[in-house]
Short mmCIF file of C-alpha atoms in Angstrom, two decimals:
data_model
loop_
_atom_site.label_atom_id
_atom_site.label_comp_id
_atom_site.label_asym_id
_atom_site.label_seq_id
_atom_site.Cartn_x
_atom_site.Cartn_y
_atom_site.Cartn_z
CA UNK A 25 0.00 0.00 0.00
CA UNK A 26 1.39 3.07 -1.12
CA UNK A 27 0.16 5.55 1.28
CA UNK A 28 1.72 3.22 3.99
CA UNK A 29 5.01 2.91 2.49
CA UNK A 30 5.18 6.91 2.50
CA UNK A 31 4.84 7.19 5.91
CA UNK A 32 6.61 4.61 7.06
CA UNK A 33 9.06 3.58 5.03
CA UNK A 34 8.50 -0.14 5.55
CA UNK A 35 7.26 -2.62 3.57
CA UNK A 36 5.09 -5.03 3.27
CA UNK A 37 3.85 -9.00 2.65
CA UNK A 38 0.74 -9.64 1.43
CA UNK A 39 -0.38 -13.23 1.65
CA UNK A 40 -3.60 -14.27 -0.07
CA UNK A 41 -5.50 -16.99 2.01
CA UNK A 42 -8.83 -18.34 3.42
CA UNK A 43 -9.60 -16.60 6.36
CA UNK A 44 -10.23 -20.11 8.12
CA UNK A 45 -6.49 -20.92 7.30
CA UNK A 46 -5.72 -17.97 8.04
CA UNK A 47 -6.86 -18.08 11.73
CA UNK A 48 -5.74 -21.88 12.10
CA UNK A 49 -2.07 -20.85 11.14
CA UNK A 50 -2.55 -17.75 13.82
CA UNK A 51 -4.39 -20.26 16.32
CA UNK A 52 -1.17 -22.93 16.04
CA UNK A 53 1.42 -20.16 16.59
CA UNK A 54 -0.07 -17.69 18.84
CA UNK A 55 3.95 -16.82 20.96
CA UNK A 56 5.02 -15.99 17.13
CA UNK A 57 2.26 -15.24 14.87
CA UNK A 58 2.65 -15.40 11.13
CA UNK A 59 0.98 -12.16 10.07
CA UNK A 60 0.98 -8.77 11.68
CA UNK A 61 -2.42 -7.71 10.46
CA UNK A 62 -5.21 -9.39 9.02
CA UNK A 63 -8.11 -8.65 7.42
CA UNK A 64 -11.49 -11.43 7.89
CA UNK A 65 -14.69 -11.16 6.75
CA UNK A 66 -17.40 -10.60 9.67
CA UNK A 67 -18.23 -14.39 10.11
CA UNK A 68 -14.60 -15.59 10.80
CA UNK A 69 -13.89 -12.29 12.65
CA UNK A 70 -16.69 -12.81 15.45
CA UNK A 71 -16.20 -16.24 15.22
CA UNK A 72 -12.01 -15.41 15.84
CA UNK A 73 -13.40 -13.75 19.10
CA UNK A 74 -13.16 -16.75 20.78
CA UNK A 75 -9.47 -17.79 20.42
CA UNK A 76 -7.92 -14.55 21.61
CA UNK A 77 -6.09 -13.80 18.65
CA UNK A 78 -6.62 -9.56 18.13
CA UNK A 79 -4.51 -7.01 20.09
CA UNK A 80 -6.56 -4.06 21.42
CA UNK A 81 -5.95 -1.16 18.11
CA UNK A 82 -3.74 1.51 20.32
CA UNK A 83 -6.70 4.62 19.19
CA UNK A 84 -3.90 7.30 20.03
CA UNK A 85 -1.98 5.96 17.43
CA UNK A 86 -4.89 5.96 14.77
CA UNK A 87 -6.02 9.55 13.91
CA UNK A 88 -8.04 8.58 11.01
CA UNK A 89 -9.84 6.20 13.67
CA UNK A 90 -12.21 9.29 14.70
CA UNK A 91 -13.82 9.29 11.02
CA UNK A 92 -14.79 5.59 11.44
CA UNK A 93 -18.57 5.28 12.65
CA UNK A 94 -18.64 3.30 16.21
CA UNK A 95 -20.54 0.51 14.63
CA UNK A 96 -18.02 0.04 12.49
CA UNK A 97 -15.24 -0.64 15.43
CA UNK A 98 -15.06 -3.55 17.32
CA UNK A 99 -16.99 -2.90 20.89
CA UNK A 100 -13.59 -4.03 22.75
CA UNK A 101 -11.75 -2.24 20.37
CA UNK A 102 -9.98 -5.20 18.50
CA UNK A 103 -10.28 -4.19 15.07
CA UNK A 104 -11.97 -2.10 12.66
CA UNK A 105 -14.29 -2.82 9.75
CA UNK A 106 -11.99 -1.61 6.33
CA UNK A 107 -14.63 -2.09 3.37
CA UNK A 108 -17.10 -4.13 1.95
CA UNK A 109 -18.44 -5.94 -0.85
CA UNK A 110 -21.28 -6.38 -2.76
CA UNK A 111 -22.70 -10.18 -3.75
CA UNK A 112 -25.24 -10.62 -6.79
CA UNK A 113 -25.55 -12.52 -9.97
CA UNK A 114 -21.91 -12.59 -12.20
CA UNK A 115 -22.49 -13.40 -15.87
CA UNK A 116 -20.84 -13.44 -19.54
CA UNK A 117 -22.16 -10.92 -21.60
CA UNK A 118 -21.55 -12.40 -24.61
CA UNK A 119 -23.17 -15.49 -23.93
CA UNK A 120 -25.95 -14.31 -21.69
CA UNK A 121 -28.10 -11.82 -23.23
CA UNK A 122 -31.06 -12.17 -20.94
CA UNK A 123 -29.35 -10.65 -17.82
CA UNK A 124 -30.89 -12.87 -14.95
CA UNK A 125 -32.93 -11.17 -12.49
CA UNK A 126 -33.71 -14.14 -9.86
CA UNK A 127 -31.71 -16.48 -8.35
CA UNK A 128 -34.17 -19.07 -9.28
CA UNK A 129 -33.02 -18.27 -12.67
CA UNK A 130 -30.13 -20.33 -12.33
CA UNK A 131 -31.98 -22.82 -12.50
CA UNK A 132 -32.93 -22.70 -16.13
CA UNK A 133 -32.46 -25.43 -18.16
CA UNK A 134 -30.35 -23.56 -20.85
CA UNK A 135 -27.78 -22.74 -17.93
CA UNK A 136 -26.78 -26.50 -17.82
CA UNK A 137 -23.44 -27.41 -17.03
CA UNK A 138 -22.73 -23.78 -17.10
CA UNK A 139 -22.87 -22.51 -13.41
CA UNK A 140 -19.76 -22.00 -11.08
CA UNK A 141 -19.62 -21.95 -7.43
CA UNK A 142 -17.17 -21.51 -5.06
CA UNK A 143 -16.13 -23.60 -1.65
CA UNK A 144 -18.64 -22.66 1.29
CA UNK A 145 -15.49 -22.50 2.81
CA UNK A 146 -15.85 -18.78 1.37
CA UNK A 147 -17.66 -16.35 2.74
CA UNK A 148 -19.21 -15.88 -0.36
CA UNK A 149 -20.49 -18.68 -0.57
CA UNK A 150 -21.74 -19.27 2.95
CA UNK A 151 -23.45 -15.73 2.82
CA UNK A 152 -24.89 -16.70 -0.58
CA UNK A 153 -26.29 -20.19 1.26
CA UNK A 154 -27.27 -18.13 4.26
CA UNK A 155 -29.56 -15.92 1.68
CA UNK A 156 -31.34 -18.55 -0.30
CA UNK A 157 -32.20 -20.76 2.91
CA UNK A 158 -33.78 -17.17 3.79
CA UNK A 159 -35.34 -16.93 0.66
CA UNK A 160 -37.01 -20.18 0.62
CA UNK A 161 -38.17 -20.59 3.98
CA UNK A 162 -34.92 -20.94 6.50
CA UNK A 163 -32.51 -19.14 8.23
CA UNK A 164 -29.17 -18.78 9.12
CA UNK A 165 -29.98 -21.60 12.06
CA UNK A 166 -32.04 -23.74 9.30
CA UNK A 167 -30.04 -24.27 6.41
CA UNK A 168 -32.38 -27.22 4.72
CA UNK A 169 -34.41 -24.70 2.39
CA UNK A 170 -30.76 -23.77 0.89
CA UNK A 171 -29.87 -26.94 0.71
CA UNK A 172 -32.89 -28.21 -0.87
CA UNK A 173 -32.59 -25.62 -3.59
CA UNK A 174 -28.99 -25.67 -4.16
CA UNK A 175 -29.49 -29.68 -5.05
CA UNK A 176 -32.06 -27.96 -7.34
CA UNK A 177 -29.24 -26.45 -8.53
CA UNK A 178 -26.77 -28.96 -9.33
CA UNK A 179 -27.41 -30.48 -12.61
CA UNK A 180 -26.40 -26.83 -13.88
CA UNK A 181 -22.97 -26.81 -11.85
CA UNK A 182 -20.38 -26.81 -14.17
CA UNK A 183 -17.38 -26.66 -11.74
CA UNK A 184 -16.99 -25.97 -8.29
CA UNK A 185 -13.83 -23.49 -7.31
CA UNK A 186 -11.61 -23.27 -3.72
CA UNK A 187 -12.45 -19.82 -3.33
CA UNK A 188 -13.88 -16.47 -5.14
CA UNK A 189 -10.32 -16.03 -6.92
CA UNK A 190 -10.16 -19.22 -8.68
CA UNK A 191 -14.43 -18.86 -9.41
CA UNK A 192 -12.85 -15.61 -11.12
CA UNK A 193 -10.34 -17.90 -13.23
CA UNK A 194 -13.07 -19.81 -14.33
CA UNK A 195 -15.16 -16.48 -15.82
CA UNK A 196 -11.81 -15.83 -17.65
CA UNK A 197 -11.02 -19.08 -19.27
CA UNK A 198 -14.81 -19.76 -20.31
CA UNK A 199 -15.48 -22.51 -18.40
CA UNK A 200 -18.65 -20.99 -16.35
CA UNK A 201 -21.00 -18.44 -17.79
CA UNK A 202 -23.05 -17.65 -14.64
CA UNK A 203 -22.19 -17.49 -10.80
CA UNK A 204 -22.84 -15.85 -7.17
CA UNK A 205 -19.92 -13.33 -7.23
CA UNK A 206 -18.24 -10.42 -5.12
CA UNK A 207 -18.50 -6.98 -7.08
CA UNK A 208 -14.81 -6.03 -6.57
CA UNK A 209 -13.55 -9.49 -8.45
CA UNK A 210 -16.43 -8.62 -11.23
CA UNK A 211 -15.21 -4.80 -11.71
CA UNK A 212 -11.33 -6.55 -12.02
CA UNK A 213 -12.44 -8.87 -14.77
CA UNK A 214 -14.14 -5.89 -16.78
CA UNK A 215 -10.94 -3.66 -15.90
CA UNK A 216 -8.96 -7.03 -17.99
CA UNK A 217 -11.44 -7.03 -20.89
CA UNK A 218 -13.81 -10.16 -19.83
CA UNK A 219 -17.10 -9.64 -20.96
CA UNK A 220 -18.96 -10.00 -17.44
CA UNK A 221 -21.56 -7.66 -15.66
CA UNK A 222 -23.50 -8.34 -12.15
CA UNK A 223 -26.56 -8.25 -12.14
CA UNK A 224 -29.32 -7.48 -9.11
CA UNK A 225 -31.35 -9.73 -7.73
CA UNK A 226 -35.06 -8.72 -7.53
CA UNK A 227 -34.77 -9.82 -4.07
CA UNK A 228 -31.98 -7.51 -3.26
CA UNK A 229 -27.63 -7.24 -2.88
CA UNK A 230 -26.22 -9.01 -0.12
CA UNK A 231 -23.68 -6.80 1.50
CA UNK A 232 -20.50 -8.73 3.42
CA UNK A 233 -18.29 -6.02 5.47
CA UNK A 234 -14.56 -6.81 6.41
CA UNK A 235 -12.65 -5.80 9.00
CA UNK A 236 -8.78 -5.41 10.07
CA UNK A 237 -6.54 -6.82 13.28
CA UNK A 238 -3.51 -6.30 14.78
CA UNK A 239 -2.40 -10.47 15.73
CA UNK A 240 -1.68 -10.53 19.12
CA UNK A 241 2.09 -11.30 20.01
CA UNK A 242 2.97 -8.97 16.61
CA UNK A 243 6.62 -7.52 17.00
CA UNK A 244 5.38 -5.04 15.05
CA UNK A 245 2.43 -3.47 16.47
CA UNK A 246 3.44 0.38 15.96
CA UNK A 247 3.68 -0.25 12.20
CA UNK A 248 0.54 -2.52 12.52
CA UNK A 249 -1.55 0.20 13.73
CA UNK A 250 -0.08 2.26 10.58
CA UNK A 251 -1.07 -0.02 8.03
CA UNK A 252 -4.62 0.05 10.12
CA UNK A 253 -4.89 3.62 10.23
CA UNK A 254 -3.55 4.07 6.34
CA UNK A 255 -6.41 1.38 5.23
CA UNK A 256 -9.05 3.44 6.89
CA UNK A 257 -7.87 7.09 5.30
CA UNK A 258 -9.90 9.19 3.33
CA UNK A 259 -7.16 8.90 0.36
CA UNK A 260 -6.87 4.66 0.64
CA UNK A 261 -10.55 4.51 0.71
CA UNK A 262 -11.75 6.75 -2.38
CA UNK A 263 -9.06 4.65 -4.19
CA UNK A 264 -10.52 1.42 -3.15
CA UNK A 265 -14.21 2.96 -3.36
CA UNK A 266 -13.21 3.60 -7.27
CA UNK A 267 -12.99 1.19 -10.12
CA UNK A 268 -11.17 -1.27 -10.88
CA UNK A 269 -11.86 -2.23 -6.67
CA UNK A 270 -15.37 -1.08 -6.02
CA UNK A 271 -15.46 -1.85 -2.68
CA UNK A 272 -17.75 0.15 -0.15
CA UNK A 273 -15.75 2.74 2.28
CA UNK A 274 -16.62 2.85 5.87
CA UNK A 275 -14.35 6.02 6.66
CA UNK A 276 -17.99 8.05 6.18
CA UNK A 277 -15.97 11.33 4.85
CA UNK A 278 -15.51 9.63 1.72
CA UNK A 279 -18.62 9.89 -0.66
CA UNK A 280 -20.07 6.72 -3.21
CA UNK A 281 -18.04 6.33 -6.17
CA UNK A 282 -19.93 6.76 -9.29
CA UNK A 283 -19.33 2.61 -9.81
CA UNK A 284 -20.58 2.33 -6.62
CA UNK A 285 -23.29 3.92 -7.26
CA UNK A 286 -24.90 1.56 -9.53
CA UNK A 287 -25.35 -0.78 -6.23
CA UNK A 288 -26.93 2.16 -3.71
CA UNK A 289 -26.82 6.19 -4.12
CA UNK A 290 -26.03 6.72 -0.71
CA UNK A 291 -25.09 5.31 2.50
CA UNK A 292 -28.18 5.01 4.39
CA UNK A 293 -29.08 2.35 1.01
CA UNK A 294 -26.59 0.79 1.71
CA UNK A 295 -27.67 -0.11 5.30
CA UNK A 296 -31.06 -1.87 3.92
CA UNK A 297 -29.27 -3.98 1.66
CA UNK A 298 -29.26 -7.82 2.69
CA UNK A 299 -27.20 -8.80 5.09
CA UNK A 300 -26.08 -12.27 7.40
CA UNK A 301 -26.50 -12.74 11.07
CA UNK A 302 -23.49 -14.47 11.92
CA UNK A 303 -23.66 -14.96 15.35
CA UNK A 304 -26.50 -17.38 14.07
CA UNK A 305 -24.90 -19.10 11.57
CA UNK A 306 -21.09 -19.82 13.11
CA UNK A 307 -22.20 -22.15 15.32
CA UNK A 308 -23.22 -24.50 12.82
CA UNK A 309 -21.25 -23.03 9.95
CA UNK A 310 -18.23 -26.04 10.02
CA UNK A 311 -21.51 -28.77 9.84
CA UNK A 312 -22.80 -26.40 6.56
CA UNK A 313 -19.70 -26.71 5.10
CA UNK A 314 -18.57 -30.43 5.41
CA UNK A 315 -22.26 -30.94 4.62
CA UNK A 316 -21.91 -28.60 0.93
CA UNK A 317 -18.58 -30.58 0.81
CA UNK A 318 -20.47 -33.98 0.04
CA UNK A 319 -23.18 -32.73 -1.60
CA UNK A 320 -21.34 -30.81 -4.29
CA UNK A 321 -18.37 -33.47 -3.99
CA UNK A 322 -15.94 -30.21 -3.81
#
């Protein structure tokens, strides 16, 4: 991150990984912790609570801190929600010309063989679950509905990916036409020339917010709680607000970006969009996804 590296001189790692490995690797070396900072969706974050794994953010040393709303901070102050992103219906242009407007319409018979998914090991996909058990009946603490439909569904599955990266890699080698997908990994496919769009559901975008930690035990916390504070800055988050990223700023200073406004005009939109009750569904959530293992034979 540039705006990091200016202030501070240092540099830094990125490692791209589940957030449940990510947490198991943190979990299994707690006196000398991997990563410095982390960023989790809100389902592994709350359910991360219970290991002990987040240093307290030291405020003082986090001015742009103040501009964050307080539901956006963690209550005990161990971490801070960065950004979010947007779920709906992913789809190649060229080969779709009816843009879908239903979920059920993956189901159509002319979408056979042609529909990616991703590991419920995702959040994506476990969101996406969470949404049509909700849909058809269930809830986060009844899951049957979505699995009901989603064997519905399966005739149509093409190919089933580890995560929403690799579901992207399909869209790009033409091996899926139509998926559940994140906006951000749509608007970086458009920004390298694949013909794909997302379209809304008639029953509404989900919204999935992420958040940022200091790892307890860091060596590094000082320049921890830079690369915190730089994340949540009124420069870093128009530029991730803004195309190719797309992805929905929580420092409240900075205004919608014209892509984002194609998903909600304004904030307070944003806020009745769809969203998951995790505290519901972690409980259960490692039964969901052994149980989505077997039935989609990932």
């Amino acid at each position: 991150m540039s705006a990091f590296r200016r202030q501070t001189s240092a540099n830094v790692n990125l490692v791209a990984s589940l957030a449940v490995d990510t947490v198991s690797k943190i979990v299994a070396s707690k006196a000398n912790p991997p990563y410095d900072v982390i960023i989790l969706d809100e389902g592994p974050y709350l359910a991360a609570l219970q290991h002990d794994i987040f240093e307290k953010i030291p405020a003082a040393k986090m001015p742009n801190l103040k501009d964050i709303p307080a539901k956006f901070v963690d209550p005990r102050g161990l971490g801070v929600f960065c950004s979010g992103q947007i779920i709906g219906i992913a789809y190649n242009t060229d080969k779709v010309k009816n843009p879908p407007k239903n979920w059920n319409d993956l189901l159509k018979p002319e979408y056979k063989g042609r529909v990616g998914l991703a590991s419920m090991g995702s959040t994506l996909v476990s969101a996406w679950m969470a949404h049509m058990a909700k849909l058809n009946g269930g809830s986060e603490e009844n899951m049957e509905p979505g699995f009901a439909w989603l064997k519905k569904l399966m005739p149509n599955v093409g190919a089933v990916a580890a995560n929403p990266g690799a579901l992207a890699t399909l869209f790009q080698q033409g091996q899926i036409d139509i998926s559940v997908h994140y906006n951000n990994n749509v608007g970086d496919m458009q920004a390298k020339g694949v013909p794909i769009a997302l379209s809304k559901p008639d029953t509404g975008w989900i919204l999935i917010r992420s958040s940022m930690h200091i790892v307890k035990n860091s060596k590094n916390v000082d320049l921890a709680a830079a690369y915190l504070d730089a994340s949540i800055s009124p420069e870093v988050q128009a530029k991730m607000g803004d195309a190719p990223y797309v992805l929905v700023p929580t420092n409240q200073k900075v205004p919608l970006s014209k892509p984002l406004q194609y998903y909600a005009k304004d904030f307070a939109e944003l806020d009745k969009m769809n969203t998951v009750d995790w505290m519901k569904l972690n409980p259960r959530r490692s039964e969901y996804i052994d149980r989505f293992n077997r039935e989609v034979k990932v």
